[in-house]
Short mmCIF file of C-alpha atoms in Angstrom, two decimals:
data_model
loop_
_atom_site.label_atom_id
_atom_site.label_comp_id
_atom_site.label_asym_id
_atom_site.label_seq_id
_atom_site.Cartn_x
_atom_site.Cartn_y
_atom_site.Cartn_z
CA MET A 189 -0.48 25.88 3.75
CA THR A 190 -1.31 25.25 7.40
CA THR A 191 -4.61 27.11 7.32
CA PRO A 192 -6.19 26.68 3.90
CA ASN A 193 -9.28 28.79 3.27
CA LEU A 194 -12.23 26.63 4.26
CA HIS A 195 -14.70 28.47 2.09
CA ARG A 196 -13.02 28.69 -1.28
CA GLN A 197 -12.96 25.00 -2.15
CA PRO A 198 -13.67 24.54 -5.86
CA ALA A 199 -16.80 22.51 -6.63
CA PRO A 200 -15.85 18.85 -7.09
CA PRO A 201 -15.97 17.50 -10.65
CA LEU A 202 -19.25 15.89 -11.67
CA TYR A 203 -17.84 12.34 -11.60
CA GLU A 204 -16.76 12.91 -7.99
CA ARG A 205 -20.31 13.95 -7.09
CA ILE A 206 -21.79 10.90 -8.83
CA LYS A 207 -19.26 8.69 -7.07
CA GLY A 208 -20.03 10.26 -3.69
CA THR A 209 -23.78 9.85 -4.11
CA LEU A 210 -23.47 6.21 -5.18
CA ARG A 211 -20.97 5.43 -2.40
CA GLU A 212 -23.32 6.98 0.13
CA GLY A 213 -26.17 4.89 -1.28
CA ILE A 214 -24.12 1.72 -0.96
CA LEU A 215 -22.82 2.44 2.54
CA SER A 216 -26.25 3.45 3.81
CA GLY A 217 -27.80 0.24 2.47
CA HIS A 218 -30.04 2.05 -0.03
CA TYR A 219 -28.28 -0.18 -2.58
CA ALA A 220 -28.05 -3.57 -0.86
CA PRO A 221 -25.11 -6.01 -1.23
CA ALA A 222 -25.38 -8.06 -4.45
CA SER A 223 -28.12 -5.79 -5.84
CA LEU A 224 -28.01 -4.37 -9.36
CA LEU A 225 -27.15 -0.68 -9.70
CA PRO A 226 -29.09 1.47 -12.21
CA SER A 227 -27.71 1.23 -15.77
CA GLU A 228 -25.13 3.70 -17.07
CA ALA A 229 -27.83 5.26 -19.22
CA ALA A 230 -30.18 5.65 -16.23
CA LEU A 231 -27.40 7.17 -14.12
CA GLY A 232 -26.60 9.57 -16.96
CA VAL A 233 -30.18 10.80 -16.92
CA GLN A 234 -30.31 10.95 -13.13
CA PHE A 235 -27.14 13.08 -12.86
CA ASN A 236 -27.46 14.88 -16.20
CA ALA A 237 -24.05 13.47 -17.11
CA SER A 238 -22.42 11.92 -20.17
CA ARG A 239 -21.84 8.18 -20.39
CA ILE A 240 -18.07 8.84 -20.10
CA THR A 241 -18.52 10.73 -16.84
CA VAL A 242 -20.72 8.00 -15.38
CA ARG A 243 -18.15 5.39 -16.39
CA GLN A 244 -15.36 7.31 -14.67
CA ALA A 245 -17.35 7.35 -11.41
CA LEU A 246 -18.13 3.62 -11.72
CA ALA A 247 -14.48 2.79 -12.52
CA ASP A 248 -13.37 4.51 -9.30
CA LEU A 249 -15.98 2.67 -7.23
CA GLN A 250 -14.87 -0.59 -8.83
CA ASN A 251 -11.20 0.15 -7.99
CA GLU A 252 -12.28 0.74 -4.40
CA GLY A 253 -14.01 -2.64 -4.37
CA LEU A 254 -17.50 -1.25 -3.65
CA ILE A 255 -19.00 -2.53 -6.91
CA PHE A 256 -18.22 -5.16 -9.52
CA ARG A 257 -19.36 -5.66 -13.10
CA ARG A 258 -20.67 -8.73 -14.86
CA HIS A 259 -20.30 -8.57 -18.61
CA GLY A 260 -23.71 -8.18 -20.24
CA LYS A 261 -25.51 -8.16 -16.88
CA GLY A 262 -24.63 -4.81 -15.36
CA THR A 263 -23.04 -3.38 -12.24
CA PHE A 264 -23.59 -4.92 -8.80
CA VAL A 265 -22.90 -3.91 -5.19
CA SER A 266 -20.09 -5.95 -3.61
CA GLN A 267 -20.64 -8.28 -0.70
CA PRO A 268 -19.05 -7.31 2.63
CA LYS A 269 -15.45 -8.47 2.55
CA ALA A 270 -14.19 -11.42 4.54
CA PHE A 271 -11.57 -10.54 7.16
CA GLN A 272 -8.91 -12.31 9.17
CA ASN A 273 -8.06 -11.18 12.69
CA VAL A 274 -4.27 -11.07 12.97
CA THR A 275 -3.89 -10.77 16.72
CA ALA A 276 -2.17 -14.12 17.16
CA LEU A 277 -0.08 -16.20 14.76
CA GLN A 278 -2.56 -18.54 13.09
CA GLY A 279 -2.92 -20.51 9.90
CA PHE A 280 -5.55 -19.31 7.43
CA ALA A 281 -7.92 -22.24 7.97
CA GLU A 282 -7.52 -22.01 11.73
CA ALA A 283 -8.33 -18.27 11.71
CA MET A 284 -11.17 -18.36 9.21
CA SER A 285 -12.93 -21.51 10.39
CA ALA A 286 -13.39 -19.81 13.76
CA GLN A 287 -15.73 -17.45 11.86
CA GLY A 288 -17.62 -20.27 10.20
CA HIS A 289 -15.82 -20.14 6.86
CA ALA A 290 -14.80 -23.33 5.05
CA ILE A 291 -11.21 -23.45 3.77
CA ARG A 292 -9.85 -25.90 1.20
CA ASN A 293 -6.50 -25.81 -0.54
CA ARG A 294 -5.42 -26.63 -4.07
CA VAL A 295 -1.85 -27.91 -4.07
CA LEU A 296 -0.27 -26.65 -7.31
CA LYS A 297 3.34 -27.64 -6.69
CA LEU A 298 5.28 -29.54 -4.07
CA ARG A 299 8.94 -30.08 -4.82
CA THR A 300 12.47 -29.92 -3.50
CA VAL A 301 14.58 -27.08 -4.91
CA PRO A 302 17.92 -25.44 -4.11
CA ALA A 303 17.03 -22.48 -1.87
CA PRO A 304 16.95 -19.14 -3.74
CA THR A 305 19.13 -16.47 -2.11
CA ASP A 306 16.33 -14.70 -0.25
CA VAL A 307 14.97 -17.99 1.08
CA SER A 308 18.33 -19.31 2.29
CA GLN A 309 18.99 -15.97 4.00
CA ALA A 310 15.58 -15.96 5.68
CA LEU A 311 15.87 -19.57 6.86
CA GLN A 312 19.57 -19.13 7.78
CA LEU A 313 20.62 -22.03 5.57
CA PRO A 314 23.79 -22.30 3.45
CA SER A 315 23.19 -20.91 -0.04
CA GLY A 316 21.59 -23.50 -2.32
CA SER A 317 20.55 -25.88 0.48
CA PRO A 318 17.64 -28.13 -0.49
CA VAL A 319 14.30 -26.74 0.63
CA THR A 320 10.72 -27.90 0.16
CA GLU A 321 8.70 -25.46 -1.93
CA LEU A 322 4.93 -25.62 -1.74
CA HIS A 323 2.50 -23.65 -3.94
CA ARG A 324 -1.13 -23.54 -2.83
CA VAL A 325 -4.32 -21.72 -3.66
CA ARG A 326 -6.52 -21.23 -0.59
CA LEU A 327 -10.27 -21.41 -1.26
CA LEU A 328 -12.56 -19.50 1.09
CA ASP A 329 -16.08 -20.89 0.83
CA GLN A 330 -15.00 -22.38 -2.53
CA LEU A 331 -13.63 -19.12 -3.97
CA PRO A 332 -9.88 -18.64 -4.51
CA VAL A 333 -8.70 -15.81 -2.24
CA SER A 334 -5.02 -16.47 -1.60
CA PHE A 335 -2.00 -17.83 -3.48
CA GLU A 336 0.74 -18.95 -1.11
CA VAL A 337 4.33 -20.06 -1.64
CA THR A 338 5.95 -21.79 1.34
CA TRP A 339 9.60 -22.79 1.79
CA LEU A 340 10.65 -25.21 4.53
CA PRO A 341 14.00 -26.78 5.40
CA GLU A 342 13.94 -30.21 3.75
CA ALA A 343 13.82 -32.16 7.01
CA LEU A 344 10.54 -30.43 7.94
CA GLY A 345 9.31 -30.27 4.37
CA SER A 346 9.49 -34.03 3.92
CA ILE A 347 7.14 -34.44 6.89
CA VAL A 348 4.76 -31.73 5.64
CA ALA A 349 4.74 -33.36 2.17
CA ARG A 350 3.13 -36.50 3.62
CA ALA A 351 0.18 -34.61 5.19
CA ASP A 352 -3.27 -33.92 3.76
CA LEU A 353 -2.41 -30.44 2.50
CA ALA A 354 -5.78 -29.98 0.80
CA ALA A 355 -7.39 -29.79 4.23
CA ARG A 356 -4.73 -28.87 6.79
CA ASP A 357 -2.72 -25.71 7.57
CA VAL A 358 1.05 -26.07 7.40
CA PHE A 359 1.24 -24.62 10.93
CA LEU A 360 -0.87 -27.46 12.33
CA VAL A 361 1.13 -30.07 10.41
CA LEU A 362 4.34 -28.61 11.82
CA GLU A 363 2.97 -28.76 15.35
CA GLN A 364 1.08 -32.05 15.22
CA ASP A 365 3.12 -34.17 12.79
CA ALA A 366 6.62 -32.67 13.08
CA GLY A 367 6.49 -31.82 16.78
CA VAL A 368 7.61 -28.22 16.22
CA ALA A 369 6.77 -25.64 18.90
CA LEU A 370 5.81 -22.50 16.97
CA GLY A 371 7.02 -19.27 18.56
CA HIS A 372 6.54 -16.03 16.66
CA ALA A 373 6.52 -14.67 13.12
CA THR A 374 7.60 -11.41 11.54
CA LEU A 375 5.31 -10.08 8.81
CA ALA A 376 5.95 -7.53 6.08
CA ILE A 377 2.75 -6.34 4.42
CA ASP A 378 2.40 -4.31 1.24
CA ALA A 379 0.41 -4.19 -2.00
CA ALA A 380 1.38 -5.24 -5.52
CA LEU A 381 -0.24 -5.98 -8.85
CA ALA A 382 -0.87 -9.62 -9.75
CA ASP A 383 1.70 -11.17 -12.05
CA HIS A 384 0.65 -13.69 -14.71
CA ALA A 385 0.91 -16.82 -12.59
CA THR A 386 -0.83 -15.30 -9.56
CA ALA A 387 -3.64 -13.82 -11.64
CA ALA A 388 -4.21 -17.26 -13.18
CA ALA A 389 -4.11 -19.03 -9.81
CA LEU A 390 -6.56 -16.58 -8.23
CA ASP A 391 -8.86 -16.38 -11.24
CA THR A 392 -8.52 -12.60 -11.31
CA GLY A 393 -7.72 -10.45 -14.29
CA GLY A 394 -4.18 -9.24 -14.90
CA GLY A 395 -3.44 -6.02 -13.04
CA ALA A 396 -5.54 -6.89 -9.98
CA ALA A 397 -4.44 -5.44 -6.62
CA LEU A 398 -3.04 -7.98 -4.15
CA LEU A 399 -2.40 -7.71 -0.43
CA ARG A 400 1.08 -9.23 -0.17
CA VAL A 401 2.40 -10.70 3.06
CA GLU A 402 5.91 -12.01 3.62
CA ARG A 403 5.93 -14.11 6.77
CA LEU A 404 8.92 -15.69 8.49
CA THR A 405 7.91 -18.05 11.28
CA HIS A 406 10.27 -19.09 14.08
CA ASP A 407 10.10 -21.85 16.66
CA THR A 408 10.07 -21.09 20.37
CA GLN A 409 13.89 -21.14 20.35
CA GLY A 410 13.87 -18.31 17.78
CA ALA A 411 15.10 -20.43 14.86
CA PRO A 412 13.45 -19.58 11.49
CA ILE A 413 11.62 -22.63 10.17
CA ASP A 414 8.99 -21.51 7.64
CA PHE A 415 9.26 -18.72 5.06
CA GLU A 416 6.15 -17.76 3.09
CA ARG A 417 4.83 -15.30 0.57
CA LEU A 418 1.05 -14.89 0.73
CA TYR A 419 -0.88 -13.06 -1.99
CA PHE A 420 -4.48 -12.22 -1.07
CA ARG A 421 -7.02 -10.90 -3.56
CA GLY A 422 -7.41 -7.27 -2.52
CA ASP A 423 -11.12 -7.45 -3.30
CA ALA A 424 -11.75 -10.58 -1.24
CA LEU A 425 -10.04 -10.32 2.12
CA GLN A 426 -8.81 -7.85 4.68
CA TYR A 427 -6.51 -8.16 7.68
CA ARG A 428 -7.82 -6.71 10.94
CA LEU A 429 -5.80 -5.87 13.98
CA ARG A 430 -5.80 -3.74 17.08
CA LEU A 431 -3.03 -1.39 18.15
CA ASP A 432 -2.64 0.24 21.53
CA ARG A 433 -1.03 3.61 22.15
CA GLN A 434 0.84 2.19 25.15
CA VAL A 435 2.57 -1.11 24.46
CA ALA A 436 4.48 -3.38 26.82
CA ALA A 437 8.20 -2.77 26.29
CA HIS A 438 9.02 -6.40 25.43
CA ALA A 439 6.68 -6.35 22.42
CA GLN A 440 8.22 -3.31 20.77
CA SER A 441 11.22 -4.81 18.99
CA ILE A 442 10.63 -6.24 15.54
CA LEU A 443 13.46 -7.96 13.75
CA PRO A 444 14.08 -6.54 10.29
CA LEU A 445 13.13 -8.82 7.44
CA GLN A 446 14.89 -8.93 4.10
CA GLY A 447 15.24 -5.60 2.40
CA THR A 448 13.73 -6.04 -1.00
CA VAL A 449 10.17 -7.15 -0.48
CA MET B 75 -4.38 -33.96 -4.82
CA THR B 76 -2.69 -34.40 -1.47
CA THR B 77 0.41 -36.13 -2.89
CA PRO B 78 1.15 -34.64 -6.31
CA ASN B 79 3.86 -36.40 -8.27
CA LEU B 80 7.07 -34.59 -7.43
CA HIS B 81 8.91 -35.67 -10.56
CA ARG B 82 6.52 -34.87 -13.36
CA GLN B 83 6.49 -31.06 -13.07
CA PRO B 84 6.39 -29.54 -16.55
CA ALA B 85 9.34 -27.27 -17.38
CA PRO B 86 8.44 -23.66 -16.52
CA PRO B 87 7.77 -21.35 -19.46
CA LEU B 88 10.78 -19.39 -20.71
CA TYR B 89 9.55 -16.06 -19.28
CA GLU B 90 9.35 -17.68 -15.84
CA ARG B 91 12.96 -18.82 -16.15
CA ILE B 92 14.11 -15.35 -17.23
CA LYS B 93 12.15 -13.83 -14.36
CA GLY B 94 13.65 -16.30 -11.87
CA THR B 95 17.20 -15.65 -13.04
CA LEU B 96 16.78 -11.86 -12.89
CA ARG B 97 15.04 -12.02 -9.50
CA GLU B 98 17.86 -14.15 -8.14
CA GLY B 99 20.37 -11.66 -9.54
CA ILE B 100 18.58 -8.78 -7.83
CA LEU B 101 18.12 -10.52 -4.48
CA SER B 102 21.73 -11.75 -4.40
CA GLY B 103 23.02 -8.25 -5.09
CA HIS B 104 24.52 -9.17 -8.48
CA TYR B 105 22.29 -6.35 -9.77
CA ALA B 106 22.61 -3.62 -7.14
CA PRO B 107 19.77 -1.27 -6.06
CA ALA B 108 19.34 1.62 -8.52
CA SER B 109 21.58 -0.06 -11.12
CA LEU B 110 20.59 -0.40 -14.78
CA LEU B 111 19.53 -3.86 -15.96
CA PRO B 112 20.73 -5.12 -19.37
CA SER B 113 18.55 -3.89 -22.26
CA GLU B 114 15.63 -5.96 -23.57
CA ALA B 115 17.70 -6.75 -26.65
CA ALA B 116 20.68 -7.91 -24.58
CA LEU B 117 18.43 -10.07 -22.37
CA GLY B 118 16.88 -11.55 -25.52
CA VAL B 119 20.32 -12.63 -26.71
CA GLN B 120 21.34 -13.86 -23.25
CA PHE B 121 18.24 -16.07 -22.88
CA ASN B 122 17.71 -16.82 -26.58
CA ALA B 123 14.23 -15.34 -26.19
CA SER B 124 11.99 -13.02 -28.19
CA ARG B 125 11.49 -9.40 -27.17
CA ILE B 126 7.88 -10.23 -26.21
CA THR B 127 9.02 -12.99 -23.83
CA VAL B 128 11.61 -10.71 -22.21
CA ARG B 129 8.97 -8.01 -21.77
CA GLN B 130 6.59 -10.44 -20.08
CA ALA B 131 9.30 -11.34 -17.55
CA LEU B 132 10.12 -7.68 -16.93
CA ALA B 133 6.42 -6.79 -16.55
CA ASP B 134 6.05 -9.39 -13.81
CA LEU B 135 9.15 -8.14 -11.96
CA GLN B 136 7.81 -4.60 -12.23
CA ASN B 137 4.43 -5.69 -10.81
CA GLU B 138 6.31 -7.26 -7.91
CA GLY B 139 8.12 -3.99 -7.31
CA LEU B 140 11.61 -5.38 -7.87
CA ILE B 141 12.36 -3.15 -10.87
CA PHE B 142 11.08 0.09 -12.37
CA ARG B 143 11.35 1.64 -15.81
CA ARG B 144 12.32 5.13 -16.88
CA HIS B 145 11.07 6.05 -20.31
CA GLY B 146 13.98 6.27 -22.73
CA LYS B 147 16.52 5.34 -20.05
CA GLY B 148 15.90 1.66 -19.42
CA THR B 149 15.03 -0.67 -16.55
CA PHE B 150 16.46 -0.18 -13.05
CA VAL B 151 16.60 -2.21 -9.83
CA SER B 152 14.32 -0.82 -7.10
CA GLN B 153 15.64 0.58 -3.85
CA PRO B 154 14.83 -1.35 -0.67
CA LYS B 155 11.38 -0.36 0.46
CA ALA B 156 10.72 1.85 3.47
CA PHE B 157 8.76 0.19 6.26
CA GLN B 158 6.71 1.20 9.27
CA ASN B 159 6.69 -0.93 12.41
CA VAL B 160 3.08 -1.25 13.53
CA THR B 161 3.57 -2.63 17.01
CA ALA B 162 2.14 0.39 18.79
CA LEU B 163 -0.39 3.00 17.66
CA GLN B 164 1.70 5.80 16.20
CA GLY B 165 1.36 8.61 13.71
CA PHE B 166 3.27 8.28 10.45
CA ALA B 167 5.82 11.01 11.23
CA GLU B 168 6.30 9.70 14.77
CA ALA B 169 6.95 6.15 13.47
CA MET B 170 9.13 7.05 10.50
CA SER B 171 11.23 9.80 12.09
CA ALA B 172 12.43 7.21 14.62
CA GLN B 173 14.14 5.59 11.62
CA GLY B 174 15.70 8.82 10.44
CA HIS B 175 13.15 9.61 7.73
CA ALA B 176 11.85 13.14 7.22
CA ILE B 177 8.06 13.49 6.92
CA ARG B 178 6.23 16.52 5.55
CA ASN B 179 2.53 16.82 4.70
CA ARG B 180 0.69 18.57 1.91
CA VAL B 181 -2.74 19.68 3.13
CA LEU B 182 -5.07 19.35 0.15
CA LYS B 183 -8.40 19.98 1.86
CA LEU B 184 -9.60 20.99 5.29
CA ARG B 185 -13.31 21.56 5.64
CA THR B 186 -16.44 20.91 7.65
CA VAL B 187 -18.92 18.52 6.03
CA PRO B 188 -22.04 16.59 7.08
CA ALA B 189 -20.73 13.15 8.09
CA PRO B 190 -21.21 10.50 5.39
CA THR B 191 -23.03 7.40 6.65
CA ASP B 192 -19.93 5.28 7.19
CA VAL B 193 -18.18 8.10 9.05
CA SER B 194 -21.11 8.88 11.35
CA GLN B 195 -21.46 5.17 12.13
CA ALA B 196 -17.74 4.82 12.88
CA LEU B 197 -17.63 7.91 15.09
CA GLN B 198 -21.02 7.09 16.67
CA LEU B 199 -22.48 10.46 15.71
CA PRO B 200 -26.05 11.21 14.57
CA SER B 201 -26.33 10.90 10.79
CA GLY B 202 -25.22 14.08 9.04
CA SER B 203 -23.47 15.60 12.08
CA PRO B 204 -20.80 18.15 11.14
CA VAL B 205 -17.33 16.61 10.99
CA THR B 206 -13.94 17.99 10.05
CA GLU B 207 -12.56 16.34 6.92
CA LEU B 208 -8.84 16.58 6.24
CA HIS B 209 -7.07 15.40 3.07
CA ARG B 210 -3.30 15.11 3.22
CA VAL B 211 -0.45 13.72 1.15
CA ARG B 212 2.39 12.46 3.33
CA LEU B 213 5.88 12.96 1.88
CA LEU B 214 8.59 10.54 2.98
CA ASP B 215 11.99 12.08 2.30
CA GLN B 216 10.19 14.41 -0.14
CA LEU B 217 8.41 11.65 -2.09
CA PRO B 218 4.62 11.21 -1.84
CA VAL B 219 3.93 7.81 -0.26
CA SER B 220 0.53 8.14 1.37
CA PHE B 221 -2.79 9.85 0.76
CA GLU B 222 -4.86 10.15 3.91
CA VAL B 223 -8.42 11.24 4.61
CA THR B 224 -9.23 11.97 8.25
CA TRP B 225 -12.62 12.67 9.82
CA LEU B 226 -12.91 14.16 13.31
CA PRO B 227 -15.91 15.30 15.36
CA GLU B 228 -16.12 19.05 14.81
CA ALA B 229 -15.15 19.99 18.37
CA LEU B 230 -11.82 18.19 17.96
CA GLY B 231 -11.47 19.10 14.30
CA SER B 232 -11.64 22.82 15.02
CA ILE B 233 -8.63 22.45 17.33
CA VAL B 234 -6.72 20.31 14.82
CA ALA B 235 -7.46 22.87 12.06
CA ARG B 236 -5.43 25.50 13.93
CA ALA B 237 -2.27 23.36 14.14
CA ASP B 238 0.72 23.23 11.78
CA LEU B 239 -0.54 20.23 9.82
CA ALA B 240 2.32 20.40 7.32
CA ALA B 241 4.69 19.28 10.06
CA ARG B 242 2.68 17.58 12.82
CA ASP B 243 0.82 14.26 13.09
CA VAL B 244 -2.88 14.51 13.94
CA PHE B 245 -2.28 12.10 16.83
CA LEU B 246 0.20 14.48 18.46
CA VAL B 247 -2.10 17.47 17.91
CA LEU B 248 -4.95 15.54 19.55
CA GLU B 249 -2.76 14.72 22.54
CA GLN B 250 -0.85 17.98 22.92
CA ASP B 251 -3.34 20.63 21.76
CA ALA B 252 -6.71 19.00 22.43
CA GLY B 253 -5.73 17.11 25.59
CA VAL B 254 -7.08 13.79 24.31
CA ALA B 255 -5.71 10.60 25.86
CA LEU B 256 -5.35 8.18 22.93
CA GLY B 257 -6.26 4.59 23.74
CA HIS B 258 -6.37 2.04 20.95
CA ALA B 259 -7.24 1.77 17.26
CA THR B 260 -8.78 -0.95 15.12
CA LEU B 261 -7.24 -1.34 11.66
CA ALA B 262 -8.61 -3.03 8.55
CA ILE B 263 -5.93 -3.57 5.90
CA ASP B 264 -6.42 -4.58 2.29
CA ALA B 265 -5.27 -3.70 -1.22
CA ALA B 266 -7.00 -1.72 -3.95
CA LEU B 267 -6.21 0.01 -7.22
CA ALA B 268 -5.68 3.77 -7.17
CA ASP B 269 -8.68 5.83 -8.25
CA HIS B 270 -8.20 9.03 -10.24
CA ALA B 271 -7.82 11.42 -7.31
CA THR B 272 -5.47 9.16 -5.34
CA ALA B 273 -3.30 8.45 -8.37
CA ALA B 274 -2.98 12.18 -8.94
CA ALA B 275 -2.21 12.92 -5.29
CA LEU B 276 0.45 10.20 -5.10
CA ASP B 277 1.95 10.96 -8.50
CA THR B 278 1.46 7.35 -9.57
CA GLY B 279 -0.08 6.11 -12.75
CA GLY B 280 -3.70 4.98 -12.84
CA GLY B 281 -4.10 1.35 -11.83
CA ALA B 282 -1.30 1.39 -9.25
CA ALA B 283 -1.61 -1.00 -6.30
CA LEU B 284 -2.30 0.66 -2.95
CA LEU B 285 -2.04 -0.68 0.58
CA ARG B 286 -5.30 0.56 2.08
CA VAL B 287 -5.77 1.00 5.82
CA GLU B 288 -8.99 1.96 7.55
CA ARG B 289 -8.19 3.08 11.07
CA LEU B 290 -10.62 3.98 13.84
CA THR B 291 -8.90 5.48 16.86
CA HIS B 292 -10.48 5.59 20.32
CA ASP B 293 -9.62 7.49 23.46
CA THR B 294 -8.72 5.69 26.68
CA GLN B 295 -12.44 5.60 27.58
CA GLY B 296 -13.14 3.64 24.38
CA ALA B 297 -14.96 6.47 22.58
CA PRO B 298 -14.19 6.68 18.82
CA ILE B 299 -12.61 10.05 18.02
CA ASP B 300 -10.70 9.80 14.73
CA PHE B 301 -11.66 7.85 11.60
CA GLU B 302 -9.16 7.61 8.76
CA ARG B 303 -8.54 6.03 5.40
CA LEU B 304 -4.86 5.73 4.53
CA TYR B 305 -3.70 4.84 1.03
CA PHE B 306 -0.03 3.88 0.79
CA ARG B 307 1.81 3.44 -2.49
CA GLY B 308 2.32 -0.33 -2.67
CA ASP B 309 5.74 0.19 -4.23
CA ALA B 310 6.94 2.63 -1.57
CA LEU B 311 6.06 1.36 1.89
CA GLN B 312 5.39 -1.80 3.84
CA TYR B 313 3.90 -2.43 7.25
CA ARG B 314 5.87 -4.71 9.55
CA LEU B 315 4.61 -6.46 12.62
CA ARG B 316 5.30 -9.39 14.87
CA LEU B 317 2.76 -12.03 15.84
CA ASP B 318 3.12 -14.59 18.62
CA ARG B 319 1.60 -18.03 18.60
CA GLN B 320 0.53 -17.59 22.22
CA VAL B 321 -1.20 -14.30 22.95
CA ALA B 322 -2.41 -12.87 26.23
CA ALA B 323 -6.16 -13.43 26.44
CA HIS B 324 -7.06 -9.73 26.88
CA ALA B 325 -5.50 -8.87 23.51
CA GLN B 326 -7.52 -11.34 21.47
CA SER B 327 -10.79 -9.51 20.96
CA ILE B 328 -11.01 -7.14 18.03
CA LEU B 329 -14.12 -5.10 17.52
CA PRO B 330 -15.56 -5.49 14.05
CA LEU B 331 -15.25 -2.43 11.85
CA GLN B 332 -17.74 -1.42 9.20
CA GLY B 333 -18.57 -4.14 6.79
CA THR B 334 -17.92 -2.70 3.40
CA VAL B 335 -14.30 -1.63 3.37
#
């Protein structure tokens, strides 16, 4: 298995060839962002393929995020995706406005609840302690891209609850209104399918792919003060970061987060 | 919208309450990892809910990755997810074996191809230059967790092609066999649905959520030498990292990657 024969690869299936040709056309700019692709019928003629085969190629390109469909209008090339640099710990508005994007927030819920087990463990509070729970949809240039649930110890949460949360990041409210010195955060990043509530909040169909981030932020003393779950539309945003082969020793230890997410 | 009424929240729908109770039971350990949950019928009785309502709650928990179903056997609590610390630039085997995991690779394809447009741009090669393309499935403790496509300039790829790729990371082959000094990589991370080939390679159903990583690795001189697309099963692995509020100035600039992925 270490040296497979380089010359006896089977020919790829037809839908793979159609997909490759269209992907190449999109990446090379032959098909420009937001432009209409040829119809399924036209692609069938072009590649001498059945409608089913063309659809399979288009479904794969749609899953990859390279194209999207508008019912009754056809298939279009996706716009380049927005990205957030995650070099430093920043709020979403803080990070994205540096690139010229406009961020607004829809506050869906703001309430005091007994801390669920995972939240009380993360925030190192006694089980069932009151915490402030905040549900927001973040709008990037007026489009919903992120659904975020934030839990704060009640003493901090009551200060955050008085702020203009439609416009301001929680991080900035914590620093400017609550006088907290933010230190570091641990992040756990994975992918999941949208559940009902998240799909509704993000205006995406059920079964959409989400970039899921669990973030536990600490103050400069190392005390956990802000626990969040962020759900980004997989087709709307990417995280970007840089890694070096050689890293300073002090940066190499990451505290484990909770086990289940 | 900045100060929603905290007291007039509507009661959550029944499926949300079932979901919350089960999630709490899983996170608190009342339902242990790998244990069988009560049947849909038993949950219906417990919550005085219809089978459809119970199924909606279970579907959401499955999308979140907290439970999984075995046909004819019932619904089980998921195991804690494996994670990779992404503090330094490391190969998958290098990173995971430090935690006691065993990594093996299935080499699906190894061939020389004319570089697609996005690959030639990333590697700064003339359009259509020959590149080595490597397709691998990475097995974590014998389970497929990642499908990876790697493109290398042919001079490096011909060295990598002679190595034991079932056991060794490409990074280590580049360093040890090709004498390359690895410098840094830029990563773009998002989520997407599995296409046909990836779903087959990862033994996941169609429509599974994938954590998608595009990684461009440079040598210590800053020349791009290795372009990869990594597709992790969203239900099998998470990336973990630490971010600091204050970051050294030299670490703050991230080169933009290609626009479309």
